[in-house]
XYZ file of C-alpha atoms in Angstrom:
138
model
C -0.246 0.113 -0.050
C 0.941 3.571 -0.722
C -0.129 5.881 1.626
C -0.207 9.989 1.205
C -0.804 12.098 4.168
C -2.240 14.789 1.993
C -3.630 15.081 -1.710
C -1.405 17.737 -2.639
C 2.137 16.170 -3.229
C 5.520 18.118 -2.712
C 8.087 17.854 -5.686
C 10.073 15.113 -3.541
C 7.061 12.866 -3.124
C 5.805 13.238 -6.744
C 9.450 11.838 -7.805
C 8.760 8.917 -4.968
C 5.472 8.251 -6.883
C 7.045 8.641 -10.213
C 9.462 6.200 -9.253
C 7.559 3.723 -7.245
C 9.160 0.704 -5.992
C 6.410 -1.554 -4.421
C 4.804 -4.611 -5.698
C 1.682 -4.072 -7.745
C 2.129 -0.620 -8.474
C 3.518 0.590 -11.665
C 3.769 4.505 -12.418
C 3.572 6.108 -16.214
C 4.150 9.647 -16.770
C 1.851 11.360 -19.664
C 2.536 15.313 -21.019
C -0.665 17.376 -21.334
C 0.921 19.708 -23.714
C 0.073 20.346 -27.652
C 1.735 21.870 -30.727
C 0.851 25.751 -29.867
C 0.872 26.399 -33.593
C -1.834 23.910 -34.298
C -4.237 25.783 -32.351
C -7.536 24.176 -31.456
C -6.869 21.298 -33.696
C -3.889 20.478 -32.183
C -5.257 20.400 -28.446
C -8.174 17.862 -30.156
C -5.552 15.507 -31.254
C -3.153 15.730 -28.261
C -6.296 15.030 -26.109
C -6.667 11.804 -28.297
C -3.202 10.667 -28.071
C -3.122 11.339 -24.421
C -6.399 8.789 -24.403
C -4.657 6.214 -26.604
C -1.280 6.389 -24.328
C -3.032 6.056 -21.372
C -5.452 2.821 -22.789
C -1.500 1.164 -24.017
C 0.153 2.169 -20.383
C -3.190 0.307 -18.352
C -2.994 -2.415 -20.622
C 1.097 -2.968 -19.747
C 0.335 -2.977 -16.130
C 0.592 0.693 -15.097
C -2.096 2.023 -12.390
C -0.596 5.004 -11.696
C -0.795 7.869 -14.286
C 0.850 10.994 -13.729
C -0.572 14.033 -15.796
C 2.141 16.463 -16.437
C 2.287 19.954 -18.155
C 6.091 20.592 -17.531
C 7.873 20.887 -20.493
C 5.664 24.310 -21.540
C 7.623 26.772 -23.883
C 6.501 29.044 -26.861
C 6.286 25.436 -29.029
C 4.139 23.525 -26.278
C 1.014 24.684 -25.146
C -0.596 23.329 -21.875
C -3.644 21.541 -22.170
C -5.968 23.240 -19.837
C -5.326 20.745 -16.418
C -9.165 20.473 -15.875
C -9.686 19.782 -19.648
C -6.947 17.170 -19.704
C -7.985 15.103 -16.393
C -11.504 14.978 -16.505
C -11.728 14.104 -20.209
C -8.912 11.103 -19.284
C -11.395 10.289 -16.320
C -14.470 10.465 -18.567
C -12.455 8.359 -21.409
C -11.282 5.989 -19.062
C -15.047 5.509 -17.456
C -16.420 4.682 -21.055
C -13.748 1.929 -21.683
C -14.318 0.697 -18.312
C -10.852 0.955 -16.885
C -11.330 3.760 -14.666
C -11.049 2.096 -11.526
C -7.985 0.310 -12.736
C -5.725 3.410 -12.296
C -4.989 6.304 -10.101
C -4.800 9.586 -11.919
C -2.238 12.242 -10.393
C -1.694 15.886 -12.131
C 1.972 17.455 -12.035
C 0.692 21.013 -13.016
C 1.034 24.718 -12.273
C -2.416 25.650 -13.076
C -4.756 24.248 -10.350
C -4.912 27.429 -7.641
C -7.621 25.733 -5.453
C -8.555 22.143 -4.122
C -11.814 22.055 -4.646
C -10.770 22.260 -8.654
C -8.542 19.381 -8.307
C -11.413 17.325 -6.273
C -13.789 18.358 -9.256
C -11.469 17.138 -11.779
C -11.073 13.298 -10.228
C -7.287 13.800 -9.361
C -6.368 10.978 -6.628
C -3.682 13.315 -5.787
C -2.086 16.647 -7.394
C 1.440 18.002 -7.378
C 2.060 21.964 -8.062
C 4.531 22.229 -10.071
C 5.709 25.246 -8.036
C 8.381 25.154 -5.111
C 6.376 24.033 -2.188
C 7.090 24.633 1.897
C 5.483 21.734 2.858
C 8.383 19.564 3.351
C 6.502 18.065 6.760
C 4.192 16.322 4.833
C 5.764 13.354 3.254
C 4.859 10.146 1.694
C 5.511 6.441 3.384
């Protein structure tokens, strides 16, 4: 079992989760970025790709999916975190695989916990420095 003291992870806790070494747990990261120059069509294609990659990851035994907007640049725009997370959540429900995987969000976008809970994230890690070093994963 992986025990989390708080639903908001520190960067250190996220890295522990990303590289989890417990029997029965396998994590996989999926970028939630799209080519900025492709506009809305690029966003839609990127969402479809996220869904396909997540399906393949689950088929291979992954049970922790980390959606990450790290890597934002002039060329790579972030998919809105709520859209990516809730879109994947509903896709997995339609596929019948949602209960087989935990969803983690690594993003600098969400500013309020209620947004994260409404988006079906199991936990979230803000991609900004945190001062919660006293809250750790065991």
